[in-house]
Tab-separated table of C-alpha atoms in Angstrom:
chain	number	residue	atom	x	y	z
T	636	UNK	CA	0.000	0.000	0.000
T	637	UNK	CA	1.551	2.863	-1.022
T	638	UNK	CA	0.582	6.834	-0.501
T	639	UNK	CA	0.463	9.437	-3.436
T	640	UNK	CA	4.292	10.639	-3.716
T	641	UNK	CA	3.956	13.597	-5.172
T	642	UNK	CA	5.423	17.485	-4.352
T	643	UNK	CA	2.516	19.340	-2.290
T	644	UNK	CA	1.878	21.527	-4.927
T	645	UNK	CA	0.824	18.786	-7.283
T	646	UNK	CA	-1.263	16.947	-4.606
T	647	UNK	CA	-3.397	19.972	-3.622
T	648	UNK	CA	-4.117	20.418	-7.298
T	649	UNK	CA	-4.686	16.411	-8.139
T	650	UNK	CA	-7.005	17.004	-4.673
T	651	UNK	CA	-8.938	20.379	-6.029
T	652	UNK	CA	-9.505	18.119	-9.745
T	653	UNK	CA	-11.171	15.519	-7.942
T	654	UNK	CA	-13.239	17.422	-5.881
T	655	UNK	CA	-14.714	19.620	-8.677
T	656	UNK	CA	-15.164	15.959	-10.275
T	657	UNK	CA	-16.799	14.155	-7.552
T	658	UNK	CA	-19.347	17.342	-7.481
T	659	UNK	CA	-19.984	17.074	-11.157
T	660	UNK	CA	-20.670	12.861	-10.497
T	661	UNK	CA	-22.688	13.036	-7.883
T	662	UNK	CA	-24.709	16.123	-9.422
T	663	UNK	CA	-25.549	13.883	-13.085
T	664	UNK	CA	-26.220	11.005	-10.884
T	665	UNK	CA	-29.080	12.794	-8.920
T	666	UNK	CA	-30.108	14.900	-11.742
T	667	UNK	CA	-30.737	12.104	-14.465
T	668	UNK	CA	-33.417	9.156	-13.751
T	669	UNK	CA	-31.792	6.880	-16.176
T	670	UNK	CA	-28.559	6.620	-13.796
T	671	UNK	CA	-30.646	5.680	-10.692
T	672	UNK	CA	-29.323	2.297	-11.003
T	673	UNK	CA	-25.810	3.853	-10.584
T	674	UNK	CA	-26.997	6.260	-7.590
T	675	UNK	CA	-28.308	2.823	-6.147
T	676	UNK	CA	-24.914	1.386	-4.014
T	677	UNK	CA	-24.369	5.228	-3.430
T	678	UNK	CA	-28.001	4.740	-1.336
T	679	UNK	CA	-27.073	1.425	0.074
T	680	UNK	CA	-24.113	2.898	1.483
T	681	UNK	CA	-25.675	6.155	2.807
T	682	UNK	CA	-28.092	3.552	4.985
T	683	UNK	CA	-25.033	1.905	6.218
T	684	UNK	CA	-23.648	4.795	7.717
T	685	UNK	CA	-26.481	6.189	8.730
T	686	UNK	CA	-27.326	2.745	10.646
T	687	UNK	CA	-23.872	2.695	12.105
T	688	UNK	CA	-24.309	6.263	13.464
T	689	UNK	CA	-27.002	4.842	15.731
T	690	UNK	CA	-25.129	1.903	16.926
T	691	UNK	CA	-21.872	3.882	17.521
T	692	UNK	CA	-23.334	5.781	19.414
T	693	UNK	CA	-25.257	3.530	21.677
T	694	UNK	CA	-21.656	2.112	21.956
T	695	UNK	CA	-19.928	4.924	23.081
T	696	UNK	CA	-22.510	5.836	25.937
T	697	UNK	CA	-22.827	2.670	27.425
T	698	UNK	CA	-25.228	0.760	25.542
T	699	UNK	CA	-25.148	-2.190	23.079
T	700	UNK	CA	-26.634	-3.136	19.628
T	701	UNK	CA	-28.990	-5.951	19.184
T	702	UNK	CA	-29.568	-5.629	15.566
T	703	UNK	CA	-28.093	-4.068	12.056
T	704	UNK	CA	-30.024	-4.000	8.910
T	705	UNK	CA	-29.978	-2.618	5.526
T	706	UNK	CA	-32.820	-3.923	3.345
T	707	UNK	CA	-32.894	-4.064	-0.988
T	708	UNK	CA	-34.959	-0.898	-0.647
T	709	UNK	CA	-32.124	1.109	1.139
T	710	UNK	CA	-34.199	1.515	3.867
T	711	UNK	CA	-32.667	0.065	7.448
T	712	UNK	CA	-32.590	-0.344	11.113
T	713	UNK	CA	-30.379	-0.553	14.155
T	714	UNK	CA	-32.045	-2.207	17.256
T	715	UNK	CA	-29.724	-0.930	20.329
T	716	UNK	CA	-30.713	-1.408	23.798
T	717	UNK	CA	-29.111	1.309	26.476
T	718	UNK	CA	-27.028	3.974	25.968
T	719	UNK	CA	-28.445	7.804	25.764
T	720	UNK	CA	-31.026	8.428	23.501
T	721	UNK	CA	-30.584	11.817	23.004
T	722	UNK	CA	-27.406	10.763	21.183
T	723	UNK	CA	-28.382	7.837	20.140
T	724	UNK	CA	-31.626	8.836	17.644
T	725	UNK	CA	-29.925	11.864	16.328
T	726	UNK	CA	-26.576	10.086	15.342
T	727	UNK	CA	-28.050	8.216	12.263
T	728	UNK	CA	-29.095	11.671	10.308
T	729	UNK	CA	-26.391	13.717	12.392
T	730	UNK	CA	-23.432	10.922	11.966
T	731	UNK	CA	-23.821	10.314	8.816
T	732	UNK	CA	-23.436	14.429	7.771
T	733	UNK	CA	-20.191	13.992	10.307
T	734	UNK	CA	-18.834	10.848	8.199
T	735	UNK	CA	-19.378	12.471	4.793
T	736	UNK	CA	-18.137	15.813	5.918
T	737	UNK	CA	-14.718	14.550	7.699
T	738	UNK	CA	-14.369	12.307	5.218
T	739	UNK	CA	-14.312	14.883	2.729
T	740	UNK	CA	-12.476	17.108	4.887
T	741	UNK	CA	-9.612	14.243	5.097
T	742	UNK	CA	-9.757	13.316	1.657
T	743	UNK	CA	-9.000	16.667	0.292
T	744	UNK	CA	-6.719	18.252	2.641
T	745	UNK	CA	-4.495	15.164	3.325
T	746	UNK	CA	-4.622	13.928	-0.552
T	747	UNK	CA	-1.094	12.227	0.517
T	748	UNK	CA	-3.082	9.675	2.932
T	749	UNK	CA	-5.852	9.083	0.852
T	750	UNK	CA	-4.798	5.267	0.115
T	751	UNK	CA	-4.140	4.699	4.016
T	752	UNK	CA	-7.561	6.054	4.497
T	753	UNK	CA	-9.510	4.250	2.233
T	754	UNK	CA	-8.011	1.190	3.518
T	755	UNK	CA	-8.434	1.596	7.162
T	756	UNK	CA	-12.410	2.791	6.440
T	757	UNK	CA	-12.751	-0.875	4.793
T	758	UNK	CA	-11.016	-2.902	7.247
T	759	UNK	CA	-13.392	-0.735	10.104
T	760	UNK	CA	-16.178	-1.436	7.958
T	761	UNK	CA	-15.925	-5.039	7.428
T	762	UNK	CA	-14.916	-5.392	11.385
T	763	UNK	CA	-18.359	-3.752	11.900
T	764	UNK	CA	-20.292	-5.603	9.736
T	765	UNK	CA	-18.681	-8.963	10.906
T	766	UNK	CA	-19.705	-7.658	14.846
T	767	UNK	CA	-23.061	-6.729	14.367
T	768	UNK	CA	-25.037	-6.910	10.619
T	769	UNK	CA	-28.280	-9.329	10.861
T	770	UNK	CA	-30.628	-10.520	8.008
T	771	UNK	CA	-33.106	-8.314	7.413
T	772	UNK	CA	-37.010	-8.981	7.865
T	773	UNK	CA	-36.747	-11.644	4.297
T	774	UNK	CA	-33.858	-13.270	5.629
T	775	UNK	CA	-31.473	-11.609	2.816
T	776	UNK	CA	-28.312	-10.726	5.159
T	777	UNK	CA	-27.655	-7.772	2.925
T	778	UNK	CA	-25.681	-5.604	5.406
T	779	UNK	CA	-23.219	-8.700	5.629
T	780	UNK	CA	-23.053	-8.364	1.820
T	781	UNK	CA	-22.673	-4.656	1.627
T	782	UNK	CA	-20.652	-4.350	4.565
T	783	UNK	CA	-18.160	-6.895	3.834
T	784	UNK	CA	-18.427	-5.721	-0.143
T	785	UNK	CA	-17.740	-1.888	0.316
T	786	UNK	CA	-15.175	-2.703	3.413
T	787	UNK	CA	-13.356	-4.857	0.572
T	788	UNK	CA	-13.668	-2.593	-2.271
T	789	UNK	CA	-12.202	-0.117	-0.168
T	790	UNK	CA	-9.295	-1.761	1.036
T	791	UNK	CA	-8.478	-2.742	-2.645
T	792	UNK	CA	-8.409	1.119	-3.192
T	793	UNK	CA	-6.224	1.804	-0.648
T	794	UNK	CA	-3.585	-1.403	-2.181
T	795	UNK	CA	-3.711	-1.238	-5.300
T	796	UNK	CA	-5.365	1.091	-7.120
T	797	UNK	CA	-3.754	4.515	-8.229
T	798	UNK	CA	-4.251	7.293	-5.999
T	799	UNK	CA	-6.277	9.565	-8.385
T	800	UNK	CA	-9.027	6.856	-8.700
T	801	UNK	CA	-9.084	6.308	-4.549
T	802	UNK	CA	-9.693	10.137	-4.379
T	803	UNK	CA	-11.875	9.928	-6.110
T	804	UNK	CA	-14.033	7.793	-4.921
T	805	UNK	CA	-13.582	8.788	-1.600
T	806	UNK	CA	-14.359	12.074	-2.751
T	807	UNK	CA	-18.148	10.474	-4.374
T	808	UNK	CA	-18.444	9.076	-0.944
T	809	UNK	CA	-18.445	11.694	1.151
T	810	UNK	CA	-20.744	14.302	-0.693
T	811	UNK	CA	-23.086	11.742	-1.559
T	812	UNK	CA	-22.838	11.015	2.207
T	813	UNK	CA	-22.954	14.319	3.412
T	814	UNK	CA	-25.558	15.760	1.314
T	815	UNK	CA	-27.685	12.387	1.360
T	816	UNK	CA	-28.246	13.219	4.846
T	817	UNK	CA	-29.599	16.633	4.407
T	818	UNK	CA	-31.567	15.568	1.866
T	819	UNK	CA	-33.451	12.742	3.382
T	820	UNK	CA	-34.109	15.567	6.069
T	821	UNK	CA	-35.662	17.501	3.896
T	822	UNK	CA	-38.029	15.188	3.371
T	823	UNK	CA	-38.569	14.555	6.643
T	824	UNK	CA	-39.770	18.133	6.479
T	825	UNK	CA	-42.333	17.559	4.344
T	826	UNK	CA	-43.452	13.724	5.136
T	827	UNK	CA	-42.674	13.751	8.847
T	828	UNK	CA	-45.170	10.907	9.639
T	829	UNK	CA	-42.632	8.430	7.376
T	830	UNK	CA	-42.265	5.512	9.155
T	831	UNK	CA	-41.025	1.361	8.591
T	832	UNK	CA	-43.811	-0.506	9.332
T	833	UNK	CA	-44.543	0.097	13.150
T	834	UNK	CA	-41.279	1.836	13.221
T	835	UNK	CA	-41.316	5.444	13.766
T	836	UNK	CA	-38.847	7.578	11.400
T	837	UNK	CA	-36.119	9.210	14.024
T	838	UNK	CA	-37.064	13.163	14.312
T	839	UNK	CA	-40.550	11.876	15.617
T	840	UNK	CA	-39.016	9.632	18.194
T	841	UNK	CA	-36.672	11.925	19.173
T	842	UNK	CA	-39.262	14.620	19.743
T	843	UNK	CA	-41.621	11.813	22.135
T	844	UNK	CA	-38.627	10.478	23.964
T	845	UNK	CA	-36.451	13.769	24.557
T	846	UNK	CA	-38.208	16.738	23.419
T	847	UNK	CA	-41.882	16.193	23.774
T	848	UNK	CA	-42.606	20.421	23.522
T	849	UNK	CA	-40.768	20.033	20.267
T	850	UNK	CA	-42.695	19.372	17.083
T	851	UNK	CA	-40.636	16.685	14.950
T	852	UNK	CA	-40.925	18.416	12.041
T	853	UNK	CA	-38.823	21.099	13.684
T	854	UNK	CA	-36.874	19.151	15.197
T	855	UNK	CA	-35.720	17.525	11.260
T	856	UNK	CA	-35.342	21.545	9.917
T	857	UNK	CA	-32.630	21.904	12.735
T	858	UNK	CA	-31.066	18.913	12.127
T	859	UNK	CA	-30.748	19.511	7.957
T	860	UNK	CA	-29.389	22.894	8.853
T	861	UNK	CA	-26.767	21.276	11.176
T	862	UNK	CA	-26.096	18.809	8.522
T	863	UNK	CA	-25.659	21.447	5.840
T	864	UNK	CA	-23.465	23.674	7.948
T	865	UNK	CA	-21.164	20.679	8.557
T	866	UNK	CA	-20.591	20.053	4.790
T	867	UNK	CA	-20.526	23.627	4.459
T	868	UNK	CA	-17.669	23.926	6.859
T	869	UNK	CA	-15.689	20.803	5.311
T	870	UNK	CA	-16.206	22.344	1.959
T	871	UNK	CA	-14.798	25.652	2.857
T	872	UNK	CA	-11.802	24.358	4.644
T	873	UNK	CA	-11.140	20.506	2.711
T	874	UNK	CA	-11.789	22.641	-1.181
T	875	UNK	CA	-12.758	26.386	-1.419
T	876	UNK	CA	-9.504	27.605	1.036
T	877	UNK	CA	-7.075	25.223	-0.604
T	878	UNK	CA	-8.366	26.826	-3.920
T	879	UNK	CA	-7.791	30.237	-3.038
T	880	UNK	CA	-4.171	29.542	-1.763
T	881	UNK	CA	-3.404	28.101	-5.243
T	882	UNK	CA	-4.877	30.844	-6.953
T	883	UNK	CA	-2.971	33.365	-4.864
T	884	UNK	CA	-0.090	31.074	-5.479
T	885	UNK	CA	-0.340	31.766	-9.177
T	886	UNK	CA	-0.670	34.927	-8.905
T	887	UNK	CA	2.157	35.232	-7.173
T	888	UNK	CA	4.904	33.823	-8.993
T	889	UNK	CA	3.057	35.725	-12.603
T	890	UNK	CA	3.400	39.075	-10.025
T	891	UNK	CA	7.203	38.166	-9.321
T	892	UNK	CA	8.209	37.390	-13.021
């Protein structure tokens, strides 16, 4: 496994080419119906994360997962049992706007450890999967499948493919991530009663459990602002500031010729 060796200057613009790239990807794939079945992993994998925001965070405060589904329809479930709900419900929608953002943040301001990175997200993700991914209600274990098949895919990134391509694709990751998340809170907004069968979709149980003189559908607005302003944030600093210092760069050595 080897990391881009490149000068600095050559990384930050390899890491700006991919970024505009990864926009422009993600943008036709949500904008043109006949690529659905391309945007279609991209949803699989957005459910993953999102799933694995809940039961990280019943982890870390104390409690334990019971259950980890993804279903064909990219719709899923974590079952967790303990832990503080108040963290708990909000760290599907919340964690998976942290993933995409950091991941994006990492991605495009450390372009040198891109191939570490991507290989150290699949090994986590297939150590996850292996721990705690169920069948879902069919009997199809799909999260083993997609957990062990993305943590794979990325680790082969991070071996042995060339650097551009893991950027890449890290870089499709983590906006479709990032933005996926504020985007199934917007609908939220408008279809707050959503639910999986008995299931109740998260903004309404967070508002009965923890907030019960907060309306859920408010509750999702904050939550796809907080999600926006994360992105927004990893944007400015991981793209639009490295940007600018190149520009000014050029600028610079045209101004001292």
């Amino acid at each position: 496994m080897k990391s881009l060796n490149t000068n600095p200057t050559n990384l930050r613009r390899r890491a700006l080419v991919m970024t505009a790239l990864a926009m422009i990807v993600v943008y036709i794939l949500w904008n043109i119906p006949a690529l659905d079945w391309l945007l279609y992993p991209l949803h699989l994998f957005t459910t993953f994360i999102h799933e694995a925001g809940h039961s990280l965070a019943a982890i870390i405060t104390g409690g334990r997962v019971e259950e980890f589904v993804v279903s064909l329809d990219s719709s899923g479930y974590a079952r967790t049992a303990g832990g503080i709900r108040a963290i708990v419900i909000p760290a599907g929608y919340l964690g998976s706007a942290v993933f995409g953002s950091l991941l994006f943040y990492f991605t495009n301001r450390f372009p040198n450890l891109v191939k570490p990175l991507a290989f150290l997200l699949g090994g986590g993700m297939m150590v996850f999967t292996a721990l705690f991914a169920r069948p879902d209600e069919t009997g199809l274990p799909l999260s083993l499948v997609l957990g062990v098949g993305f943590g794979a895919l990325l680790m082969f990134l991070g071996a042995k493919v060339p650097g551009w391509i893991t950027m890449l694709a890290l870089n499709v990751l983590a906006v479709s991530t990032a933005l996926g998340a504020f985007i199934d809170l917007q609908y939220l907004v408008t279809f707050i009663g959503a639910t999986r069968g008995d299931t109740v979709n998260d903004a309404v149980a967070f508002s009965q459990s923890v907030t019960p003189l907060v309306p859920a559908s408010l509750i999702a607005i904050i939550w796809a602002g907080m999600a926006l302003l994360m992105f927004g944030i990893s944007l400015y600093y991981g793209a639009w500031k490295p940007l600018r210092q190149e520009i000014d760069t050029a600028y610079n050595s045209i101004a001292l010729r």
